[in-house]
Coordinates of C-alpha atoms and ligand atoms in Angstrom, one line a residue:
X453 CA -5.3 17.3 24.2
X454 CA -6.9 14.1 23.0
X455 CA -9.9 14.1 20.7
X456 CA -13.3 14.3 22.2
X457 CA -15.5 11.1 22.3
X458 CA -15.8 9.8 18.7
X459 CA -14.1 12.6 16.9
X460 CA -10.9 11.4 15.2
X461 CA -7.6 12.7 16.4
X462 CA -5.8 14.4 13.5
X463 CA -2.0 14.7 13.7
X464 CA 0.1 17.3 11.9
X465 CA 3.7 17.4 10.9
X466 CA 6.0 19.5 13.0
X467 CA 8.4 21.5 10.8
X468 CA 10.4 24.6 11.7
X469 CA 8.5 25.0 15.0
X470 CA 5.0 24.9 13.4
X471 CA 2.3 22.3 13.1
X472 CA 1.6 21.9 9.4
X473 CA -1.3 19.9 8.0
X474 CA -0.7 17.3 5.3
X475 CA -2.6 16.7 2.0
X476 CA -3.3 13.1 2.8
X477 CA -3.6 10.9 5.9
X478 CA -3.2 7.3 7.1
X479 CA -5.7 5.6 9.4
X480 CA -4.3 4.7 12.8
X481 CA -6.0 2.0 14.8
X482 CA -6.6 1.5 18.5
X483 CA -5.3 -2.0 18.8
X484 CA -7.4 -2.8 21.9
X485 CA -10.7 -2.1 20.1
X486 CA -9.9 -2.5 16.4
X487 CA -11.3 1.0 15.7
X488 CA -9.7 3.8 13.6
X489 CA -9.3 6.6 16.1
X490 CA -6.5 8.8 14.6
X491 CA -5.3 10.2 11.3
X492 CA -1.6 10.3 10.7
X493 CA -0.1 12.5 7.9
X494 CA 1.0 10.5 4.9
X495 CA 4.1 12.6 4.2
X496 CA 6.4 12.1 1.3
X497 CA 9.4 13.8 -0.4
X498 CA 7.9 17.3 -0.2
X499 CA 7.3 17.3 3.6
X500 CA 10.8 15.7 4.2
X501 CA 12.4 18.3 2.0
X502 CA 10.7 21.1 4.1
X503 CA 11.8 19.5 7.4
X504 CA 15.4 19.0 6.2
X505 CA 15.5 22.6 5.2
X506 CA 14.2 23.8 8.6
X507 CA 16.8 21.5 10.3
X508 CA 19.6 22.9 8.1
X509 CA 18.6 26.5 8.8
X510 CA 18.6 25.8 12.6
X511 CA 21.9 24.0 12.6
X512 CA 24.4 27.0 12.7
X513 CA 22.9 28.5 15.9
X514 CA 22.1 25.3 17.7
X515 CA 25.5 23.7 17.0
X516 CA 27.3 26.7 18.3
X517 CA 25.6 26.8 21.7
X518 CA 27.6 25.6 24.6
X519 CA 26.8 22.2 25.9
X520 CA 25.5 23.6 29.2
X521 CA 22.9 25.6 27.4
X522 CA 21.7 22.6 25.4
X523 CA 21.8 20.6 28.6
X524 CA 19.5 23.0 30.4
X525 CA 17.0 22.8 27.6
X526 CA 17.0 19.0 27.6
X527 CA 16.4 19.0 31.3
X528 CA 13.5 21.3 30.9
X529 CA 12.0 19.1 28.3
X530 CA 12.4 16.1 30.7
X531 CA 10.5 18.1 33.4
X532 CA 7.6 18.8 31.0
X533 CA 7.3 15.2 29.9
X534 CA 7.3 14.2 33.6
X535 CA 4.7 16.8 34.3
X536 CA 2.4 15.3 31.6
X537 CA 3.4 11.7 32.4
X538 CA -0.2 10.5 32.9
X539 CA -1.5 12.0 29.6
X540 CA 1.5 10.6 27.7
X541 CA 1.0 7.1 29.3
X542 CA -2.7 7.1 28.5
X543 CA -2.0 8.1 24.9
X544 CA 0.8 5.5 24.5
X545 CA -1.3 2.7 25.8
X546 CA -4.3 3.6 23.5
X547 CA -2.1 4.0 20.5
X548 CA 0.1 1.0 20.9
X549 CA -2.0 -1.5 22.8
X550 CA 0.5 -1.8 25.7
X551 CA -0.8 -1.9 29.2
X552 CA -1.3 1.4 31.0
X553 CA 0.9 0.1 33.8
X554 CA 3.8 -0.6 31.4
X555 CA 3.4 2.9 29.8
X556 CA 3.3 4.5 33.2
X557 CA 6.2 2.7 34.7
X558 CA 8.5 2.0 31.7
X559 CA 7.8 4.0 28.5
X560 CA 7.2 7.5 29.6
X561 CA 9.6 7.7 32.7
X562 CA 12.3 6.4 30.4
X563 CA 11.5 8.9 27.7
X564 CA 11.9 11.7 30.2
X565 CA 15.1 10.1 31.6
X566 CA 16.6 9.8 28.1
X567 CA 16.6 13.6 27.9
X568 CA 17.9 13.9 31.5
X569 CA 20.6 11.4 30.9
X570 CA 22.1 13.0 27.8
X571 CA 21.6 16.5 29.3
X572 CA 24.1 15.3 32.0
X573 CA 26.4 13.1 30.0
X574 CA 27.1 15.7 27.3
X575 CA 28.8 17.8 30.1
X576 CA 31.4 15.2 30.9
X577 CA 33.1 14.1 27.7
X578 CA 36.8 14.8 27.2
X579 CA 38.7 14.5 24.0
X580 CA 42.2 13.0 23.6
X581 CA 45.5 14.7 23.5
X582 CA 49.0 13.3 22.9
X583 CA 52.4 14.9 22.9
X584 CA 55.3 14.3 20.5
X585 CA 58.2 16.0 22.2
X586 CA 60.9 15.2 19.7
X587 CA 58.8 16.8 16.9
X588 CA 57.7 19.7 19.1
X589 CA 54.1 18.8 18.5
X590 CA 50.9 18.2 20.5
X591 CA 48.0 16.4 18.9
X592 CA 44.4 16.7 20.1
X593 CA 41.0 15.6 18.9
X594 CA 38.0 17.8 18.6
X595 CA 34.4 16.7 18.1
X596 CA 31.8 18.6 16.2
X597 CA 28.1 17.8 15.5
X598 CA 27.5 16.1 12.2
X599 CA 24.6 18.2 10.8
X600 CA 21.0 17.1 10.2
X601 CA 20.3 13.6 11.8
X602 CA 17.7 11.4 10.3
X603 CA 16.0 9.3 13.0
X604 CA 13.6 6.5 12.3
X605 CA 11.9 4.7 15.1
X606 CA 9.6 1.6 15.5
X607 CA 6.1 1.0 17.1
X608 CA 6.9 -1.2 20.1
X609 CA 8.3 1.5 22.5
X610 CA 7.3 4.6 20.6
X611 CA 8.3 7.6 22.7
X612 CA 11.0 5.7 24.6
X613 CA 12.9 4.7 21.5
X614 CA 12.3 8.0 19.6
X615 CA 13.7 10.1 22.5
X616 CA 16.7 7.6 22.9
X617 CA 17.7 9.0 19.5
X618 CA 16.5 12.7 19.7
X619 CA 18.2 13.3 23.1
X620 CA 21.8 12.4 22.1
X621 CA 21.4 13.9 18.6
X622 CA 20.4 17.3 19.9
X623 CA 22.6 17.2 23.0
X624 CA 25.6 16.9 20.7
X625 CA 24.5 19.9 18.7
X626 CA 22.8 18.3 15.7
X627 CA 19.4 19.2 14.4
X628 CA 17.0 16.4 13.6
X629 CA 14.3 15.2 11.3
X630 CA 12.5 12.2 12.9
X631 CA 10.0 9.8 11.5
X632 CA 8.1 7.7 14.1
X633 CA 6.3 4.6 13.1
X634 CA 3.1 5.3 11.2
X635 CA 1.3 2.9 13.6
X636 CA 2.3 4.9 16.8
X637 CA 2.7 8.6 16.1
X638 CA 0.6 10.2 18.8
X639 CA 3.1 10.7 21.7
X640 CA 5.7 12.1 19.3
X641 CA 3.1 14.7 18.2
X642 CA 2.3 15.4 21.8
X643 CA 6.0 16.0 22.6
X644 CA 6.2 18.6 19.8
X645 CA 3.8 20.7 21.8
X646 CA 6.3 20.9 24.6
X647 CA 9.4 21.8 22.6
X648 CA 8.9 25.6 22.5
X649 CA 8.2 25.8 26.2
X650 CA 11.3 23.8 26.9
X651 CA 13.3 26.3 24.9
X652 CA 14.1 24.1 21.9
X653 CA 14.6 26.6 19.1
X654 CA 12.4 26.3 16.0
X655 CA 13.8 23.8 13.4
X656 CA 16.0 21.9 15.9
X657 CA 13.5 19.0 16.2
X658 CA 11.3 18.4 13.2
X659 CA 8.9 15.4 13.0
X660 CA 7.5 14.1 9.8
X661 CA 4.8 11.4 10.1
X662 CA 4.1 8.8 7.5
X663 CA 4.9 5.4 6.0
X664 CA 8.3 3.9 6.0
X665 CA 8.5 3.3 2.2
X666 CA 7.5 6.9 1.5
X667 CA 8.4 9.3 4.2
X668 CA 11.2 7.1 5.8
X669 CA 12.8 6.4 2.5
X670 CA 12.7 10.1 1.4
X671 CA 14.7 10.8 4.6
X672 CA 17.1 8.0 4.0
X673 CA 17.7 9.2 0.4
X674 CA 18.0 12.9 1.2
X675 CA 21.5 14.2 0.3
X676 CA 21.6 16.7 3.2
X677 CA 21.1 14.1 5.9
X678 CA 24.5 12.6 6.5
X679 CA 23.5 10.2 9.3
X680 CA 20.6 7.8 9.9
X681 CA 19.8 6.2 13.2
X682 CA 17.3 3.4 12.8
X683 CA 15.6 1.0 15.1
X684 CA 13.4 -1.7 13.4
X685 CA 13.4 -4.9 11.5
X686 CA 16.5 -6.4 9.8
X687 CA 14.7 -6.4 6.5
X688 CA 14.1 -2.7 6.6
X689 CA 17.7 -2.1 7.7
X690 CA 19.0 -3.9 4.6
X691 CA 16.9 -1.6 2.5
X692 CA 18.1 1.5 4.4
X693 CA 21.7 0.3 4.0
X694 CA 21.2 -0.1 0.3
X695 CA 19.4 3.2 -0.3
X696 CA 21.9 5.2 1.8
X697 CA 25.0 3.5 0.2
X698 CA 25.4 6.0 -2.7
X699 CA 25.6 8.8 -0.2
X700 CA 28.1 7.0 2.1
X701 CA 25.9 7.8 5.1
X702 CA 26.8 7.0 8.7
X703 CA 24.4 4.4 10.0
X704 CA 23.4 3.1 13.4
X705 CA 21.1 0.1 13.1
X706 CA 19.3 -1.5 16.1
X707 CA 17.5 -4.5 14.8
X708 CA 15.8 -7.7 15.9
X709 CA 16.7 -10.5 18.2
X710 CA 16.1 -14.2 18.9
X711 CA 17.3 -14.0 22.4
X712 CA 18.2 -17.1 24.4
X713 CA 17.8 -17.6 28.2
X714 CA 20.2 -20.3 29.4
X715 CA 19.1 -21.8 32.7
X716 CA 21.6 -24.1 34.5
X717 CA 20.8 -26.7 37.2
X718 CA 22.1 -24.4 39.9
X719 CA 19.9 -21.4 39.0
X720 CA 17.8 -19.8 41.7
X721 CA 14.3 -20.6 40.2
X722 CA 12.5 -18.3 42.6
X723 CA 14.2 -15.4 40.8
X724 CA 14.6 -17.0 37.4
X725 CA 11.0 -17.9 36.8
X726 CA 9.3 -14.5 37.4
X727 CA 12.1 -12.7 35.5
X728 CA 11.9 -15.1 32.6
X729 CA 8.2 -14.7 32.4
X730 CA 8.7 -10.9 32.2
X731 CA 11.5 -11.3 29.7
X732 CA 9.2 -13.5 27.5
X733 CA 5.9 -11.6 27.8
X734 CA 6.5 -8.0 28.9
X735 CA 5.0 -5.5 26.5
X736 CA 3.2 -8.5 24.8
X737 CA 6.7 -9.8 23.8
X738 CA 7.1 -6.8 21.6
X739 CA 10.6 -5.8 22.8
X740 CA 13.6 -6.6 20.7
X741 CA 15.3 -7.8 24.0
X742 CA 12.5 -10.3 24.8
X743 CA 13.5 -13.9 25.4
X744 CA 12.1 -16.4 22.9
X745 CA 14.3 -19.4 23.3
X746 CA 14.6 -20.9 26.8
X747 CA 17.3 -23.5 27.3
X748 CA 16.9 -25.4 30.6
X749 CA 19.4 -27.9 31.9
X750 CA 18.0 -31.4 32.0
X751 CA 18.1 -31.8 35.8
X752 CA 15.5 -29.0 36.4
X753 CA 13.7 -29.1 33.0
X754 CA 10.5 -30.7 34.2
X755 CA 10.3 -28.6 37.3
X756 CA 11.0 -25.4 35.5
X757 CA 8.4 -26.2 32.8
X758 CA 5.7 -27.0 35.3
X759 CA 6.3 -23.9 37.3
X760 CA 6.8 -21.6 34.3
X761 CA 3.6 -22.7 32.6
X762 CA 1.6 -22.4 35.8
X763 CA 2.8 -18.9 36.3
X764 CA 2.3 -17.9 32.6
X765 CA -1.4 -18.9 32.9
X766 CA -1.8 -16.4 35.7
X767 CA -0.9 -13.5 33.4
X768 CA -4.1 -11.6 32.7
X769 CA -4.8 -10.5 29.1
X770 CA -7.3 -7.8 28.4
X771 CA -8.2 -4.2 28.3
X772 CA -4.8 -2.3 28.4
X773 CA -6.3 0.5 30.4
X774 CA -7.2 -1.9 33.3
X775 CA -4.3 -1.6 35.8
X776 CA -4.7 -5.2 36.8
X777 CA -4.0 -6.4 33.2
X778 CA -0.5 -7.8 32.4
X779 CA -0.8 -8.4 28.6
X780 CA -2.4 -5.8 26.3
X781 CA -3.1 -5.9 22.6
X782 CA -0.7 -6.6 19.8
X783 CA 0.1 -3.7 17.5
X784 CA -2.1 -4.7 14.5
X785 CA -4.4 -7.3 13.0
X786 CA -1.7 -8.3 10.5
X787 CA 0.9 -8.7 13.3
X788 CA -1.4 -10.8 15.4
X789 CA -2.0 -13.0 12.4
X790 CA 1.7 -13.4 11.9
X791 CA 2.4 -14.3 15.5
X792 CA -0.5 -16.8 15.5
X793 CA 0.8 -18.4 12.4
X794 CA 4.1 -19.1 14.1
X795 CA 2.3 -21.1 16.7
X796 CA 0.3 -23.0 14.0
X797 CA 3.6 -23.8 12.1
X798 CA 5.2 -25.1 15.3
X799 CA 2.2 -27.4 16.0
X800 CA 2.3 -28.6 12.4
X801 CA 5.9 -29.6 12.9
X802 CA 5.0 -31.7 16.0
X803 CA 5.7 -29.2 18.8
X804 CA 3.4 -29.0 21.8
X805 CA 1.7 -25.8 23.0
X806 CA 1.4 -26.0 26.7
X807 CA -0.6 -22.9 27.3
X808 CA -2.0 -19.9 25.5
X809 CA -2.9 -19.7 21.8
X810 CA -5.3 -22.5 20.8
X811 CA -5.2 -24.1 24.3
X812 CA -6.7 -21.7 26.7
X813 CA -9.8 -19.6 26.3
X814 CA -9.3 -15.8 25.8
X815 CA -11.9 -14.0 27.9
X816 CA -12.2 -10.4 26.8
X817 CA -14.4 -7.6 28.0
X818 CA -17.2 -6.6 25.5
X819 CA -15.5 -3.5 24.3
X820 CA -12.3 -5.4 23.4
X821 CA -13.8 -8.2 21.4
X822 CA -12.3 -6.8 18.1
X823 CA -8.9 -6.0 19.6
X824 CA -5.7 -7.8 18.7
X825 CA -5.2 -10.0 21.8
X826 CA -3.3 -13.2 22.4
X827 CA -2.6 -15.1 25.5
X828 CA 1.0 -15.8 26.7
X829 CA 2.0 -18.9 24.8
X830 CA 4.6 -21.5 25.8
X831 CA 5.8 -24.0 23.2
X832 CA 7.9 -27.1 23.8
X833 CA 9.2 -30.2 22.0
X834 CA 10.4 -27.9 19.2
X835 CA 13.5 -28.4 17.1
X836 CA 16.3 -25.8 17.0
X837 CA 15.8 -25.6 13.2
X838 CA 12.1 -24.8 13.5
X839 CA 11.1 -21.2 12.4
X840 CA 9.8 -20.6 15.9
X841 CA 13.4 -21.2 17.2
X842 CA 15.1 -19.3 14.3
X843 CA 13.0 -16.3 13.4
X844 CA 12.0 -13.2 15.4
X845 CA 8.3 -13.7 16.4
X846 CA 7.9 -10.4 18.4
X847 CA 4.8 -11.5 20.3
X848 CA 3.9 -13.3 23.6
X849 CA 5.4 -16.6 22.4
X850 CA 8.3 -18.4 24.0
X851 CA 9.9 -21.9 23.3
X852 CA 11.3 -24.0 26.1
X853 CA 13.8 -26.8 25.4
X854 CA 16.2 -29.0 27.4
X855 CA 20.0 -29.2 27.2
X856 CA 22.8 -31.2 28.9
X857 CA 26.1 -29.5 28.7
X858 CA 27.6 -26.0 28.8
X859 CA 29.4 -26.6 25.5
X860 CA 26.2 -27.8 23.8
X861 CA 24.1 -24.9 25.0
X862 CA 26.5 -22.3 23.9
X863 CA 26.6 -23.7 20.4
X864 CA 22.8 -24.0 20.2
X865 CA 22.2 -20.5 21.7
X866 CA 24.6 -19.1 19.0
X867 CA 22.9 -21.0 16.3
X868 CA 20.7 -18.2 14.9
X869 CA 21.3 -15.3 12.7
X870 CA 20.7 -12.8 15.4
X871 CA 22.9 -11.7 18.3
X872 CA 21.2 -9.1 20.5
X873 CA 20.6 -10.1 24.1
X874 CA 21.0 -13.3 26.2
X875 CA 20.3 -14.1 29.8
X876 CA 22.3 -16.7 31.8
X877 CA 21.0 -18.2 35.0
X878 CA 23.5 -19.8 37.3
X879 CA 25.1 -19.3 40.8
X880 CA 28.5 -20.5 39.5
X881 CA 30.5 -17.3 38.9
X882 CA 33.2 -19.0 36.8
X883 CA 30.6 -20.5 34.5
X884 CA 28.8 -17.3 34.1
X885 CA 31.9 -15.5 32.9
X886 CA 32.9 -18.4 30.6
X887 CA 29.4 -18.5 29.0
X888 CA 29.0 -14.8 28.7
X889 CA 32.3 -14.4 26.9
X890 CA 31.3 -17.0 24.3
X891 CA 27.8 -16.0 23.6
X892 CA 27.4 -14.1 20.3
X893 CA 25.3 -11.4 21.9
X894 CA 25.7 -7.6 22.3
X895 CA 24.2 -7.8 25.8
X896 CA 24.4 -10.6 28.3
X897 CA 22.3 -10.4 31.5
X898 CA 23.2 -12.8 34.3
X899 CA 20.6 -13.6 36.9
X900 CA 18.5 -10.6 35.8
X901 CA 17.0 -9.0 32.6
X902 CA 16.7 -5.5 31.3
X903 CA 18.8 -3.9 33.9
X904 CA 20.4 -1.1 31.9
X905 CA 23.1 1.4 32.6
X906 CA 22.7 3.9 29.8
X907 CA 26.4 4.8 30.1
X908 CA 27.4 1.5 28.6
X909 CA 27.1 0.3 25.0
X910 CA 23.7 -1.0 23.7
X911 CA 23.4 -2.9 20.4
X912 CA 23.6 -6.2 18.7
X913 CA 25.9 -8.5 16.8
X914 CA 25.3 -10.4 13.5
X915 CA 21.8 -9.6 12.0
X916 CA 20.9 -7.7 15.2
X917 CA 22.6 -4.5 14.1
X918 CA 25.5 -2.3 13.4
X919 CA 26.9 0.2 15.9
X920 CA 26.2 0.8 19.6
X921 CA 24.4 3.4 21.5
X922 CA 25.0 4.7 25.0
X923 CA 26.7 7.7 26.6
X924 CA 30.1 7.4 24.9
X925 CA 28.9 5.5 21.8
X926 CA 26.0 7.9 21.0
X927 CA 28.4 10.8 21.5
X928 CA 30.8 9.3 19.0
X929 CA 28.0 8.4 16.5
X930 CA 26.4 11.9 16.6
X931 CA 29.7 13.8 16.3
X932 CA 32.6 14.0 13.8
X933 CA 36.1 13.7 15.2
X934 CA 39.1 15.5 13.8
X935 CA 42.7 15.3 14.9
X936 CA 44.5 18.6 15.1
X937 CA 48.3 18.9 15.3
X938 CA 50.1 22.0 16.7
X939 CA 53.8 22.5 16.3
X940 CA 55.4 25.0 18.5
Ligands
ADP1266 P1 8.2 -3.6 11.6 O1 8.4 -4.6 10.4 O2 8.4 -4.3 12.9 O3 7.0 -2.8 11.4 P2 10.0 -1.7 10.3 O4 11.4 -2.0 10.3 O5 9.2 -1.9 9.1 O6 9.4 -2.6 11.5 O7 9.6 -0.3 10.9 C1 10.5 0.5 11.7 C2 10.5 1.9 11.2 O8 11.1 1.9 9.9 C3 9.1 2.5 11.0 O9 9.1 3.9 11.4 C4 8.8 2.4 9.6 O10 7.9 3.3 9.1 C5 10.2 2.6 9.0 N1 10.4 2.1 7.7 C6 9.9 1.0 7.1 N2 10.3 0.8 5.8 C7 11.2 1.8 5.6 C8 12.0 2.2 4.5 N3 12.0 1.5 3.3 N4 12.8 3.2 4.6 C9 12.9 3.9 5.8 N5 12.1 3.7 6.8 C10 11.3 2.6 6.8

């Protein structure tokens, strides 16, 4: 499936059930070596037009199938992804820079599970009904698929986040045109090869590869795409909102975070420290849910910091395909530079870097010397106003600061433009409830991190997004509701 030795892997768009070559291509890099290894179609308006047409043509038949039939097809697709789990994991790790362990245990199992989950949940929705006896009327709601869904996904969890959109969209009876990130397109292309075998009719899932400003924007501006589900940066979301406004499109926007961890004196540090290391550095810190501001109550601040830094130093950075490695490569040279600059800026402002970037030596195998690697980095003595405490860094960098009171820490945790995820560590149940209610955050994890029930809403407040996704929320987003009244 993958290219032989040095031959470049060349991807093709998937439109109307066929792989179609493109007239121009973008170079895609292997982040762990810095080499170009893949060519990604540089699609534009023409390719998007063809994909939307194929999706429109497929809509009448797909949308009229019964949910059970669609459910069986989604389950079959999940089976096929699971069958090829190892090949998908290898490809995701090579394309994105993430460790093979993370791809094997998180990305690909979750991609398969996304299909399985929506295959099941689509069978269990009920609509509302009310009776108005005095008028001799019953009212009920009916939900129908919207049409062609435009799906735009990012590079950090490529197949995981793409399937989190495709699965509910097609389960609800929509057809889709998806555009994965130009930096991580390979696993989406591999999945296209499984669609026919799973029984997905031609035109139900179309994938157009290319740049955001060209292919992505053509999709956002297409008049026959009434709905856009986007995961990515807040800046791009603003552009998408602007460009789709003349069409009054329905938008779901899952954006960045500047997520706090609040650790009270009575926290169980034996649980808190390993989990907070994961929440800071998992997937190289390239998860919108990663912790990047750690507030520790004064009484345990020194102990926490000492233990946290000692453990962070044990995280092994290196070749992502080595199963003993904890931190792989960052997505691109530009992104690595951006993340490093945040550390430099913090130092210039007087903050202290306790481990990682600029402090410890990065020891890389010979084949990875040109890869985009960075050690887990812990910054302290940093002000709340600093850009490292305000802006999303999206790398293996976390800041640790002290606080005194509950009231104070809530205010400081809320003092950023984002509101995606927070973690609270305490054994006092009353306090946990009080704090969770007051945090401006779409998700609050207490004494844990990244434990998800896909039934429940996922999404952010403030600059972290608009809308929620989950069993019920995705169903509502990907369907139109109408109220029907019958008088007897
Ligand atoms: P990042 O800045 O982290 O790379 P982006 O928000 O730019 O994140 O990217 C997320 C997704 O949005 C990618 O698939 C990207 O190609 C796409 N994208 C970027 N710019 C636009 C745009 N103007 N219109 C539509 N999609 C875009």
